[in-house]
RNA sequence: GGAGAGGUAUCGAAGUGGUCAUAACGGGGCUGACUCGAAAUCAGUUUGAGGGAAACCUCACGUGGGUUCGAAUCCCACCCUCUCCGCCA
């Protein structure tokens, strides 16, 4: 959520930001008018409350002096009725303003280029050479099925479409990948591991911005206040909700494994084969809480930390900066890391690293204090996949496939594979 | 799931319709005095959000409702913590 004061002082900044994002359906002037009428109402009701408080202090004095307070009480009754009516108008306006603010995306950082969609994203760097095959490479769903490590049919029977059973060394490979990721991030990059709950309540979902806008993408547990998390970002970011952190603790760097659950409303027909787009998938997430002045340097290092695991696995990738039109709702700037996927014959998103600046922190009320005498300030929050586990397994199956149908295990994963250096 | 106790600032905690919300009392932090310095001692100071050009005003006692001229205090619902019981990996 953006700061209404920032919008009030500089509406043109927001208008330019919305234009950069190709958002044309938001009436900034209407928002400012709404804010003005809210403040006028507040001034009115607060003056009446001040009068009531002053009168209220008189009541015990009159009673003590043995005087008749009934005229004053009648006046206060009238005043209180007015206050009740005005108060409900104020809360209506506030709710309206809040809903409006919640519907406004973050203001992109200065480096974000204009552009309609992902075709305008700017490629920043590439790592590794896409492999050339001296045979016809297979897509991972065929490799996985033939090696009996991915089983889509059984999952369809047991649960439904877009779920998968991993079997045997496939299951071990999935487990090896996220253990390897967590080891690299904790031991080499200095992240503190957390293992979060996979369900989170409404307040947390609002804190990180899944609610109210994206309710249809999430699984809600009937009869409870709980949602299945769509990413570990939700529980990990909300760890510090409603807290004032000490500047000396910053930056806080967490990595977390979790299963992720997404309804994927609106994605019917896309990536239907294989394990690219599932209702349940595994991911290791990187989350940072920083001081405002450090957040862009921390975004660079977070992205490099995510890239490191792909380098160690020998998977070719590229890094792109999302353009205004492709940028996520809460993000001020995002780098996507895309892994080479032979069956797609292109790079495919495997990580998304974003700086939310204070947008999430304002919603979730995550603050810090520079020193004991200073006022609390909002933190900047960042997160990125470090990286998506299922897509990594798919990329390994495809990039490491052999002519005989087997798949070699990248050397970095050998210690996690119980002596197996290939899946045959 | 059942029974009981509890939720007030940075921590402990008092307050049970108006004179008790910056909020008693105690601890911690900060500033100063004393000291060569430190400890001890003494004095002062120390919540957050919102509105306003400012003076200043409003709001917040787990959350949301209700009663009342007025609620931390009375009533209702819910959430969380602790203890005991039940159940369970």
PDB file of N, CA and C in Angstrom, chain A residues 203-237:
ATOM      1  N   UNK A 203      -5.064 -11.977   8.309  1.00  0.00           N
ATOM      2  CA  UNK A 203      -4.254 -10.786   8.573  1.00  0.00           C
ATOM      3  C   UNK A 203      -2.905 -10.891   7.867  1.00  0.00           C
ATOM      4  N   UNK A 204      -2.312 -12.067   7.862  1.00  0.00           N
ATOM      5  CA  UNK A 204      -1.033 -12.259   7.181  1.00  0.00           C
ATOM      6  C   UNK A 204      -1.196 -12.138   5.673  1.00  0.00           C
ATOM      7  N   UNK A 205      -2.279 -12.699   5.153  1.00  0.00           N
ATOM      8  CA  UNK A 205      -2.527 -12.631   3.711  1.00  0.00           C
ATOM      9  C   UNK A 205      -2.724 -11.186   3.264  1.00  0.00           C
ATOM     10  N   UNK A 206      -3.323 -10.396   4.119  1.00  0.00           N
ATOM     11  CA  UNK A 206      -3.457  -8.965   3.822  1.00  0.00           C
ATOM     12  C   UNK A 206      -2.105  -8.284   3.937  1.00  0.00           C
ATOM     13  N   UNK A 207      -1.318  -8.695   4.920  1.00  0.00           N
ATOM     14  CA  UNK A 207      -0.024  -8.074   5.178  1.00  0.00           C
ATOM     15  C   UNK A 207       0.900  -8.137   3.972  1.00  0.00           C
ATOM     16  N   UNK A 208       0.921  -9.259   3.283  1.00  0.00           N
ATOM     17  CA  UNK A 208       1.805  -9.389   2.132  1.00  0.00           C
ATOM     18  C   UNK A 208       1.080  -9.132   0.818  1.00  0.00           C
ATOM     19  N   UNK A 209      -0.230  -8.839   0.870  1.00  0.00           N
ATOM     20  CA  UNK A 209      -0.912  -8.370  -0.328  1.00  0.00           C
ATOM     21  C   UNK A 209      -1.615  -9.430  -1.157  1.00  0.00           C
ATOM     22  N   UNK A 210      -1.681 -10.685  -0.651  1.00  0.00           N
ATOM     23  CA  UNK A 210      -2.450 -11.698  -1.381  1.00  0.00           C
ATOM     24  C   UNK A 210      -3.941 -11.359  -1.319  1.00  0.00           C
ATOM     25  N   UNK A 211      -4.349 -10.835  -0.170  1.00  0.00           N
ATOM     26  CA  UNK A 211      -5.725 -10.370  -0.004  1.00  0.00           C
ATOM     27  C   UNK A 211      -5.691  -8.839   0.017  1.00  0.00           C
ATOM     28  N   UNK A 212      -6.737  -8.162  -0.428  1.00  0.00           N
ATOM     29  CA  UNK A 212      -7.987  -8.746  -0.908  1.00  0.00           C
ATOM     30  C   UNK A 212      -7.977  -9.077  -2.404  1.00  0.00           C
ATOM     31  N   UNK A 213      -6.938  -8.690  -3.142  1.00  0.00           N
ATOM     32  CA  UNK A 213      -7.021  -8.731  -4.593  1.00  0.00           C
ATOM     33  C   UNK A 213      -6.959 -10.119  -5.214  1.00  0.00           C
ATOM     34  N   UNK A 214      -6.230 -11.041  -4.563  1.00  0.00           N
ATOM     35  CA  UNK A 214      -5.952 -12.301  -5.247  1.00  0.00           C
ATOM     36  C   UNK A 214      -6.568 -13.509  -4.551  1.00  0.00           C
ATOM     37  N   UNK A 215      -7.736 -13.277  -3.935  1.00  0.00           N
ATOM     38  CA  UNK A 215      -8.378 -14.334  -3.160  1.00  0.00           C
ATOM     39  C   UNK A 215      -8.666 -15.576  -4.009  1.00  0.00           C
ATOM     40  N   UNK A 216      -9.018 -15.366  -5.270  1.00  0.00           N
ATOM     41  CA  UNK A 216      -9.428 -16.515  -6.087  1.00  0.00           C
ATOM     42  C   UNK A 216      -8.248 -17.417  -6.467  1.00  0.00           C
ATOM     43  N   UNK A 217      -7.013 -16.942  -6.250  1.00  0.00           N
ATOM     44  CA  UNK A 217      -5.840 -17.769  -6.540  1.00  0.00           C
ATOM     45  C   UNK A 217      -5.449 -18.676  -5.374  1.00  0.00           C
ATOM     46  N   UNK A 218      -6.119 -18.486  -4.235  1.00  0.00           N
ATOM     47  CA  UNK A 218      -5.665 -19.202  -3.042  1.00  0.00           C
ATOM     48  C   UNK A 218      -6.653 -20.254  -2.582  1.00  0.00           C
ATOM     49  N   UNK A 219      -6.119 -21.239  -1.847  1.00  0.00           N
ATOM     50  CA  UNK A 219      -6.950 -22.258  -1.222  1.00  0.00           C
ATOM     51  C   UNK A 219      -7.268 -21.818   0.196  1.00  0.00           C
ATOM     52  N   UNK A 220      -8.559 -21.786   0.493  1.00  0.00           N
ATOM     53  CA  UNK A 220      -9.017 -21.394   1.811  1.00  0.00           C
ATOM     54  C   UNK A 220      -9.508 -22.637   2.523  1.00  0.00           C
ATOM     55  N   UNK A 221      -9.132 -22.803   3.781  1.00  0.00           N
ATOM     56  CA  UNK A 221      -9.583 -23.968   4.527  1.00  0.00           C
ATOM     57  C   UNK A 221     -10.957 -23.664   5.121  1.00  0.00           C
ATOM     58  N   UNK A 222     -11.931 -24.398   4.651  1.00  0.00           N
ATOM     59  CA  UNK A 222     -13.317 -24.137   5.004  1.00  0.00           C
ATOM     60  C   UNK A 222     -13.530 -24.167   6.517  1.00  0.00           C
ATOM     61  N   UNK A 223     -14.294 -23.212   7.014  1.00  0.00           N
ATOM     62  CA  UNK A 223     -14.633 -23.187   8.431  1.00  0.00           C
ATOM     63  C   UNK A 223     -13.524 -22.627   9.317  1.00  0.00           C
ATOM     64  N   UNK A 224     -12.461 -22.104   8.685  1.00  0.00           N
ATOM     65  CA  UNK A 224     -11.363 -21.524   9.466  1.00  0.00           C
ATOM     66  C   UNK A 224     -10.965 -20.175   8.875  1.00  0.00           C
ATOM     67  N   UNK A 225     -10.051 -19.528   9.530  1.00  0.00           N
ATOM     68  CA  UNK A 225      -9.487 -18.265   9.056  1.00  0.00           C
ATOM     69  C   UNK A 225      -8.181 -18.526   8.293  1.00  0.00           C
ATOM     70  N   UNK A 226      -7.933 -19.778   7.898  1.00  0.00           N
ATOM     71  CA  UNK A 226      -6.634 -20.145   7.347  1.00  0.00           C
ATOM     72  C   UNK A 226      -6.664 -20.319   5.833  1.00  0.00           C
ATOM     73  N   UNK A 227      -5.548 -19.899   5.234  1.00  0.00           N
ATOM     74  CA  UNK A 227      -5.321 -20.125   3.812  1.00  0.00           C
ATOM     75  C   UNK A 227      -4.055 -20.947   3.655  1.00  0.00           C
ATOM     76  N   UNK A 228      -4.015 -21.819   2.623  1.00  0.00           N
ATOM     77  CA  UNK A 228      -2.760 -22.486   2.284  1.00  0.00           C
ATOM     78  C   UNK A 228      -1.849 -21.437   1.659  1.00  0.00           C
ATOM     79  N   UNK A 229      -0.607 -21.404   2.083  1.00  0.00           N
ATOM     80  CA  UNK A 229       0.280 -20.347   1.605  1.00  0.00           C
ATOM     81  C   UNK A 229       0.631 -20.550   0.129  1.00  0.00           C
ATOM     82  N   UNK A 230       0.619 -19.482  -0.657  1.00  0.00           N
ATOM     83  CA  UNK A 230       1.026 -19.585  -2.060  1.00  0.00           C
ATOM     84  C   UNK A 230       2.545 -19.479  -2.206  1.00  0.00           C
ATOM     85  N   UNK A 231       3.226 -19.064  -1.145  1.00  0.00           N
ATOM     86  CA  UNK A 231       4.684 -18.930  -1.120  1.00  0.00           C
ATOM     87  C   UNK A 231       5.106 -18.722   0.324  1.00  0.00           C
ATOM     88  N   UNK A 232       6.348 -19.126   0.643  1.00  0.00           N
ATOM     89  CA  UNK A 232       6.858 -18.924   2.002  1.00  0.00           C
ATOM     90  C   UNK A 232       7.032 -17.451   2.328  1.00  0.00           C
ATOM     91  N   UNK A 233       7.028 -16.612   1.298  1.00  0.00           N
ATOM     92  CA  UNK A 233       7.063 -15.161   1.514  1.00  0.00           C
ATOM     93  C   UNK A 233       6.001 -14.741   2.530  1.00  0.00           C
ATOM     94  N   UNK A 234       4.837 -15.358   2.484  1.00  0.00           N
ATOM     95  CA  UNK A 234       3.736 -14.941   3.355  1.00  0.00           C
ATOM     96  C   UNK A 234       4.073 -15.168   4.833  1.00  0.00           C
ATOM     97  N   UNK A 235       4.320 -16.406   5.265  1.00  0.00           N
ATOM     98  CA  UNK A 235       4.632 -16.561   6.687  1.00  0.00           C
ATOM     99  C   UNK A 235       5.937 -15.876   7.098  1.00  0.00           C
ATOM    100  N   UNK A 236       6.945 -15.898   6.246  1.00  0.00           N
ATOM    101  CA  UNK A 236       8.249 -15.361   6.660  1.00  0.00           C
ATOM    102  C   UNK A 236       8.198 -13.835   6.769  1.00  0.00           C
ATOM    103  N   UNK A 237       7.575 -13.159   5.815  1.00  0.00           N
ATOM    104  CA  UNK A 237       7.470 -11.701   5.908  1.00  0.00           C
ATOM    105  C   UNK A 237       6.620 -11.306   7.108  1.00  0.00           C
TER     106      UNK A 237
END
